[in-house]
mmCIF file of N, CA, C and O in Angstrom:
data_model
loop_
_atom_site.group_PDB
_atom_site.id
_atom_site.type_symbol
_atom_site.label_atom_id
_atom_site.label_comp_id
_atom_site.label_asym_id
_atom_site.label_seq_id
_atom_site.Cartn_x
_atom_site.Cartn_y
_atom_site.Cartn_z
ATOM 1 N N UNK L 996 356.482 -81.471 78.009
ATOM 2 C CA UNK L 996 355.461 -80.634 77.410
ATOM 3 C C UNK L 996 354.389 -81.551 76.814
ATOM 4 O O UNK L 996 354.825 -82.433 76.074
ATOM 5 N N UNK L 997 352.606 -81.487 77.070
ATOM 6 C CA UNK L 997 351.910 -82.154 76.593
ATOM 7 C C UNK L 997 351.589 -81.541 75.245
ATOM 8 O O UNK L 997 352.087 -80.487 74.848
ATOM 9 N N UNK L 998 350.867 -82.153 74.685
ATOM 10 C CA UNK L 998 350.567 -82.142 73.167
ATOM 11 C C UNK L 998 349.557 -80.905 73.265
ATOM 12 O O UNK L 998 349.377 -80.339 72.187
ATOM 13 N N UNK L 999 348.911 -80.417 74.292
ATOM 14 C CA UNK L 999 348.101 -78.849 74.169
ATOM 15 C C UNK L 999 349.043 -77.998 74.170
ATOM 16 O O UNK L 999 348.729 -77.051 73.449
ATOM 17 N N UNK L 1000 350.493 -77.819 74.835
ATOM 18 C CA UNK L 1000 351.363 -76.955 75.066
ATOM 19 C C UNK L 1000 351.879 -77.191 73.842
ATOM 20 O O UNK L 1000 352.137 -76.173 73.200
ATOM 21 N N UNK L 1001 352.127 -78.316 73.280
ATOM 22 C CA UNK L 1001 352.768 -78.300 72.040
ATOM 23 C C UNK L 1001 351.777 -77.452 71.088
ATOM 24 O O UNK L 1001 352.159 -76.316 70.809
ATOM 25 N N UNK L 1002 351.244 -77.641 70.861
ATOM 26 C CA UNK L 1002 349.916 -77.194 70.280
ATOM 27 C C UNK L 1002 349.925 -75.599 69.996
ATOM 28 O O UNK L 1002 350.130 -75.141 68.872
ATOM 29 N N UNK L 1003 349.634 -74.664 71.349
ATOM 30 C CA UNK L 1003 349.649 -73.263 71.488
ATOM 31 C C UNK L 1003 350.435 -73.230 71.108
ATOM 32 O O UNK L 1003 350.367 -72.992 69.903
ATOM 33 N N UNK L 1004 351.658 -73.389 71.596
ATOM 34 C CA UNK L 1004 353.077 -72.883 71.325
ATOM 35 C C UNK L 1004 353.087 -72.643 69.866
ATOM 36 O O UNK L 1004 353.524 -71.549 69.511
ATOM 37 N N UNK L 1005 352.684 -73.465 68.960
ATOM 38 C CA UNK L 1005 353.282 -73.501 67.704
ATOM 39 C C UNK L 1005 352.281 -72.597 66.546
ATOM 40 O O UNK L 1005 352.552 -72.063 65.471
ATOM 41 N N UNK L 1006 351.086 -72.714 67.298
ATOM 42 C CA UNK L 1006 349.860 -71.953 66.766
ATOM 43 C C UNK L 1006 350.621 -70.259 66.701
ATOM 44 O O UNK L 1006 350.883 -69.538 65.738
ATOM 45 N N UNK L 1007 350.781 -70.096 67.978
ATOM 46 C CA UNK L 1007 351.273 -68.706 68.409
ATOM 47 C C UNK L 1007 352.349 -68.092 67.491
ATOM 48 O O UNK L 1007 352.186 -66.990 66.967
ATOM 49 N N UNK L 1008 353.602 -68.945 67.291
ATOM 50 C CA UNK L 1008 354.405 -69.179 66.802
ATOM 51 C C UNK L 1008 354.340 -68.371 65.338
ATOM 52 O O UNK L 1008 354.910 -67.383 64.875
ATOM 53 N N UNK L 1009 353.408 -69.259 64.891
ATOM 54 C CA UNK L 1009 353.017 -69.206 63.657
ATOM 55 C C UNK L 1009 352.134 -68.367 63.173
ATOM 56 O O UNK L 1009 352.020 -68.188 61.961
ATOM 57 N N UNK L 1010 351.323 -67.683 64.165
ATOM 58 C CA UNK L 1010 350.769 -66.576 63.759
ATOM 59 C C UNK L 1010 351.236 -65.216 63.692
ATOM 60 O O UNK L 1010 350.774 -64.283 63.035
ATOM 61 N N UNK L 1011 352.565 -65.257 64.741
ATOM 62 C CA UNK L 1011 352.980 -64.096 64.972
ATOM 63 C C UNK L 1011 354.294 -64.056 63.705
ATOM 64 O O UNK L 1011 354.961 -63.025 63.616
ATOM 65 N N UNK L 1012 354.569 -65.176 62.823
ATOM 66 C CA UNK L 1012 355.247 -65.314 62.193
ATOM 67 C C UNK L 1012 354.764 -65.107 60.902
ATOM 68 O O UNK L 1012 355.606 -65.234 60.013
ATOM 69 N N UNK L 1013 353.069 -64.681 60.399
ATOM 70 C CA UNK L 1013 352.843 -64.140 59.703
ATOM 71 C C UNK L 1013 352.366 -63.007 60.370
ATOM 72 O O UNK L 1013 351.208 -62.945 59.958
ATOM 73 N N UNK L 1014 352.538 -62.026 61.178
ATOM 74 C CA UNK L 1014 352.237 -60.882 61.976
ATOM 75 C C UNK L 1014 350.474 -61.276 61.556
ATOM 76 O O UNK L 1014 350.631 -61.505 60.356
ATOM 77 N N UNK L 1015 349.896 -61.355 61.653
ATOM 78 C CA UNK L 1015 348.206 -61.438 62.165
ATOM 79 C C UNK L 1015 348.149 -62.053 63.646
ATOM 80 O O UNK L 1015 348.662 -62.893 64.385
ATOM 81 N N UNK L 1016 346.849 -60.721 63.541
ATOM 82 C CA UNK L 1016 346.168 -60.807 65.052
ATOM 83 C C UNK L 1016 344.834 -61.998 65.316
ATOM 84 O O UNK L 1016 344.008 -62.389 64.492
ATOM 85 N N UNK L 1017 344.941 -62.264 66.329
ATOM 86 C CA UNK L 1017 344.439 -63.244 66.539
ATOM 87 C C UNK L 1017 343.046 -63.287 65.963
ATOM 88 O O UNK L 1017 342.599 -64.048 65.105
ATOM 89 N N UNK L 1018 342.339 -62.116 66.749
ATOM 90 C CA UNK L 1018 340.885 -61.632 65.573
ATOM 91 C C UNK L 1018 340.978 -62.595 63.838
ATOM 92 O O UNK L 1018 340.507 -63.596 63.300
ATOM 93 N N UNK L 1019 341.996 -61.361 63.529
ATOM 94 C CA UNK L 1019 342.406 -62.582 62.226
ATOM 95 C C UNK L 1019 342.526 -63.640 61.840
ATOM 96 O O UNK L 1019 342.325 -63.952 60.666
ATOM 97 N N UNK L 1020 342.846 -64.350 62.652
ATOM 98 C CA UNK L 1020 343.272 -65.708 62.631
ATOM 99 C C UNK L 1020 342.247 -66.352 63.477
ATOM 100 O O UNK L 1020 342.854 -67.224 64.098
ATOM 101 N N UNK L 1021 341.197 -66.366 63.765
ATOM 102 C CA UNK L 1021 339.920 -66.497 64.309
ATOM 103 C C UNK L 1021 338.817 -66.361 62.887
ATOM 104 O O UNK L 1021 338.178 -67.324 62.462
ATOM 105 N N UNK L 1022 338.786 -65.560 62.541
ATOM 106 C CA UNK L 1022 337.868 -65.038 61.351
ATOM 107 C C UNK L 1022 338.728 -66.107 60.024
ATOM 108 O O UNK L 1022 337.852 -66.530 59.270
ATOM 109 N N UNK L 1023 339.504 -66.382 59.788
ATOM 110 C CA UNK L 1023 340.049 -66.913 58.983
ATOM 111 C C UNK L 1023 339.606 -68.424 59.247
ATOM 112 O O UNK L 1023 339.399 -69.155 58.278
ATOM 113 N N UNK L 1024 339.451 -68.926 60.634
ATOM 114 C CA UNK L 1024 339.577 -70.140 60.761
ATOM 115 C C UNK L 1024 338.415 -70.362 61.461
ATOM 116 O O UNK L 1024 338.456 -71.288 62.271
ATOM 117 N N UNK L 1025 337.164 -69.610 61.330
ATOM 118 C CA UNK L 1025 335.539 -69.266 61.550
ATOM 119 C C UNK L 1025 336.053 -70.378 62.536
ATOM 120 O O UNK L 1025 336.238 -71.527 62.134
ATOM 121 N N UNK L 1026 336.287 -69.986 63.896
ATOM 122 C CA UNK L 1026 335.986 -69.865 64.945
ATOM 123 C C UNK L 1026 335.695 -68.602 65.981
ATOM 124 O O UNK L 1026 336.226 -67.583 65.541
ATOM 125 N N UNK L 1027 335.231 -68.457 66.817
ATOM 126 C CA UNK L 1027 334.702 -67.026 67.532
ATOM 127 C C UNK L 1027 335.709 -66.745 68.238
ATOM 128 O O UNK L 1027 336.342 -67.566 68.902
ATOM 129 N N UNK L 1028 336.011 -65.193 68.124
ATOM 130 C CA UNK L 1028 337.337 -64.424 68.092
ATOM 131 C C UNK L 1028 337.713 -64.523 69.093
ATOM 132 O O UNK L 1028 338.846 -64.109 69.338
ATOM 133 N N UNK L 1029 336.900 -65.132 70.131
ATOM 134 C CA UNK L 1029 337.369 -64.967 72.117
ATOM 135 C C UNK L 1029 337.841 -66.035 72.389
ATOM 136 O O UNK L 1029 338.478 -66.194 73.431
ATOM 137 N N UNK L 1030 337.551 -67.415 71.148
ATOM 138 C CA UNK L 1030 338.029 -68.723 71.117
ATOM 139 C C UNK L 1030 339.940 -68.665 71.036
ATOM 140 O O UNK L 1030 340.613 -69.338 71.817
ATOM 141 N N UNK L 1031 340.380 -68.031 70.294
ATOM 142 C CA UNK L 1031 341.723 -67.991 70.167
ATOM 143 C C UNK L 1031 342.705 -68.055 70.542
ATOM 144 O O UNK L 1031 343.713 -68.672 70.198
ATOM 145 N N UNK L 1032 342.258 -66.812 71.973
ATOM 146 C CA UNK L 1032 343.319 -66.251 73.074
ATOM 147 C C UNK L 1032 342.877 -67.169 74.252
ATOM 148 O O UNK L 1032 343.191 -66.886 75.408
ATOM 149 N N UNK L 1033 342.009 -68.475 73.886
ATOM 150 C CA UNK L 1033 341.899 -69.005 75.179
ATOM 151 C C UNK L 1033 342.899 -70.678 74.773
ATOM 152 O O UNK L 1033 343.320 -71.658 75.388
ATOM 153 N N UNK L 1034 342.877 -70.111 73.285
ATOM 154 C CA UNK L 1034 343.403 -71.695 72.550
ATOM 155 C C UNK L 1034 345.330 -71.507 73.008
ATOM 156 O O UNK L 1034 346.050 -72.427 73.396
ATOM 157 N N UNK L 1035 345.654 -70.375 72.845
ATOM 158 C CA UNK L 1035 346.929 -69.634 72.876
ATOM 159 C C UNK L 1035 347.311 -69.672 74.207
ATOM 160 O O UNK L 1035 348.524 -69.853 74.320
ATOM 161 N N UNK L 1036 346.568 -69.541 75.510
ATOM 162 C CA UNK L 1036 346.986 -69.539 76.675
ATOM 163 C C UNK L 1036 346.564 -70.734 77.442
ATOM 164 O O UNK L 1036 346.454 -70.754 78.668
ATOM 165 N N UNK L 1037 346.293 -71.906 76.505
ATOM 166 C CA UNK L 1037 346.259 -73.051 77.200
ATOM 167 C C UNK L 1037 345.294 -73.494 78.224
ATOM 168 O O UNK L 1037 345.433 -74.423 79.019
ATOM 169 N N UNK L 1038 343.980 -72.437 78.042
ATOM 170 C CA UNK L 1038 342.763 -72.485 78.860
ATOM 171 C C UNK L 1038 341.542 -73.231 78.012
ATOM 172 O O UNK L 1038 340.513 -73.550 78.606
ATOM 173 N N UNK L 1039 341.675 -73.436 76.888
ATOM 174 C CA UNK L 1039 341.025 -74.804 75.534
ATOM 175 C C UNK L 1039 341.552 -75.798 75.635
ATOM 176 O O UNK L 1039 342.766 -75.932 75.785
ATOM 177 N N UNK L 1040 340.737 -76.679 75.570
ATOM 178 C CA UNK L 1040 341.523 -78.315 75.038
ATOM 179 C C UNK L 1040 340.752 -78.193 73.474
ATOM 180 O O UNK L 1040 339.545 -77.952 73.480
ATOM 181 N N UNK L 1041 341.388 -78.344 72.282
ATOM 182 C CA UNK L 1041 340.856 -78.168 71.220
ATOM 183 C C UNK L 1041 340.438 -79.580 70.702
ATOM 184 O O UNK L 1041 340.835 -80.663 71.131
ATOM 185 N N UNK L 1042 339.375 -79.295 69.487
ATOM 186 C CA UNK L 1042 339.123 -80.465 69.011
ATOM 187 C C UNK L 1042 339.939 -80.944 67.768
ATOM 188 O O UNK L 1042 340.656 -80.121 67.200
ATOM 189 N N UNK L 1043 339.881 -82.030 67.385
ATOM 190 C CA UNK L 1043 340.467 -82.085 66.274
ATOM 191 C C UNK L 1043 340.283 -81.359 64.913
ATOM 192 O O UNK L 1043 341.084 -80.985 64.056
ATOM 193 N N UNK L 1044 338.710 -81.287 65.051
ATOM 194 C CA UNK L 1044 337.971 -80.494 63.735
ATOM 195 C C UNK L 1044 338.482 -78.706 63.841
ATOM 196 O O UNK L 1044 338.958 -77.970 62.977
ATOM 197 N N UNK L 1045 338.033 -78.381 65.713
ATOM 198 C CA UNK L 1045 339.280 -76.519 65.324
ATOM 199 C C UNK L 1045 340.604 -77.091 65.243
ATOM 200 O O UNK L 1045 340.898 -76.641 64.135
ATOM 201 N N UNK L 1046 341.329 -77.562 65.498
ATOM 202 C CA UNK L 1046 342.893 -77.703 65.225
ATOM 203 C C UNK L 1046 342.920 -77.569 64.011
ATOM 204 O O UNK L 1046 343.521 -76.586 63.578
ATOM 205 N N UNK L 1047 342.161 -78.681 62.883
ATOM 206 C CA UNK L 1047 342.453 -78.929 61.268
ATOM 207 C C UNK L 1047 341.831 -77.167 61.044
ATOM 208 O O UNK L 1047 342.049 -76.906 59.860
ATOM 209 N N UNK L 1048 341.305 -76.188 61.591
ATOM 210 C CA UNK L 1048 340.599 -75.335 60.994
ATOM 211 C C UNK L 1048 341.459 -74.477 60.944
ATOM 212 O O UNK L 1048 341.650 -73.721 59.992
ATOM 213 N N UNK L 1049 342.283 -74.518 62.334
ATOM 214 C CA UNK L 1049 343.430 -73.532 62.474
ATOM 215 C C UNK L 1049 344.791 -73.546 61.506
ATOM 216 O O UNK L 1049 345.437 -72.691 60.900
ATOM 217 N N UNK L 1050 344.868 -74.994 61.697
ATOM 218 C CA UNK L 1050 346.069 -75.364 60.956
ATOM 219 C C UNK L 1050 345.998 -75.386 59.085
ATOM 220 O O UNK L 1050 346.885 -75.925 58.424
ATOM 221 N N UNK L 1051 344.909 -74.769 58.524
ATOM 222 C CA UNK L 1051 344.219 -74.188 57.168
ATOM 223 C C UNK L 1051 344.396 -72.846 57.263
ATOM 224 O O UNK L 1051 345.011 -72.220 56.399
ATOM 225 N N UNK L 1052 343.869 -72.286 58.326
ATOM 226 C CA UNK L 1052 343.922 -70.758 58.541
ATOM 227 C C UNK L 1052 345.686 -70.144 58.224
ATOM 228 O O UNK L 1052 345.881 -69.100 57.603
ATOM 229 N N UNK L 1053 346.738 -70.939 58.732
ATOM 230 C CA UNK L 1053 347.356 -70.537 59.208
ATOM 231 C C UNK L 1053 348.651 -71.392 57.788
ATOM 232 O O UNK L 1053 349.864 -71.198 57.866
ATOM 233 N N UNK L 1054 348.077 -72.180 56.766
ATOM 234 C CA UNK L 1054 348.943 -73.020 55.970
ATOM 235 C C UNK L 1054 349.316 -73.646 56.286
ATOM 236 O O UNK L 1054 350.345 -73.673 55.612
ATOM 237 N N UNK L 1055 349.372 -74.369 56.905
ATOM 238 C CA UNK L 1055 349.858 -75.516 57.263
ATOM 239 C C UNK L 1055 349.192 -76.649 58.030
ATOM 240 O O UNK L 1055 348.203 -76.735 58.759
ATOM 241 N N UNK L 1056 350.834 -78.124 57.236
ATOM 242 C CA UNK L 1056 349.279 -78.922 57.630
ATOM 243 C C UNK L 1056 349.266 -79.177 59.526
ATOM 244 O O UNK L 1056 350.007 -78.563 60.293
ATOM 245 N N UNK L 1057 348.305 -80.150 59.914
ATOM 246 C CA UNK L 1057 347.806 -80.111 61.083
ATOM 247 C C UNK L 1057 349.338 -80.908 61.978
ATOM 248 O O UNK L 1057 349.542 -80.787 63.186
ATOM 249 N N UNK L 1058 350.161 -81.623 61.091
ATOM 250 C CA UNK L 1058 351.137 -82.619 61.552
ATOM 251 C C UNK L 1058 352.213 -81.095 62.301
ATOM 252 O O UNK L 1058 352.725 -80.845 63.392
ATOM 253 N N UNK L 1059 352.135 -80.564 61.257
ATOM 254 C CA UNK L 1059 353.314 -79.461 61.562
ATOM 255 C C UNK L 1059 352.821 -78.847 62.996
ATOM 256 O O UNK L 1059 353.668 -78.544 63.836
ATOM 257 N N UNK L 1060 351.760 -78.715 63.189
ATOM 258 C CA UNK L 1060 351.101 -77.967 64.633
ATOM 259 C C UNK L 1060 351.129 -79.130 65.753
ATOM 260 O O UNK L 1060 350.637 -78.653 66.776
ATOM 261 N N UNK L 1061 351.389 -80.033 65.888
ATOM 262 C CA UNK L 1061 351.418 -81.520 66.694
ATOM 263 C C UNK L 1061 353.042 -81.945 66.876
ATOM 264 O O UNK L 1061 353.345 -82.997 67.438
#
């Protein structure tokens, strides 16, 4: 598994583990809401700056999502 699969996986994980929808978790982590479901299905290569945005959105730090 590469480090993007690692990545979604755990994003997903973790969102559905505080039940919020992705919308949510998009708006939380002011990226654009269509950005999310492309970060989640492994069709993004993210940057470091959305990863750290997500991994705020979502509590945790960025190590735990890696």
């Amino acid at each position: 598994m590469d480090i993007n699969e690692v990545f979604e996986k755990k994003v997903l994980e973790r969102r559905l583990s505080l039940k919020i929808s992705q919308e949510t978790l998009a708006n939380m982590a002011d990226i654009d809401r269509t950005y999310l479901p492309d970060i989640e299905k492994g069709k993004r290569n993210v940057s470091l700056r959305v990863a750290d945005k997500i991994a705020k959105a979502l509590n945790v730090s960025l190590k735990d999502l890696l």
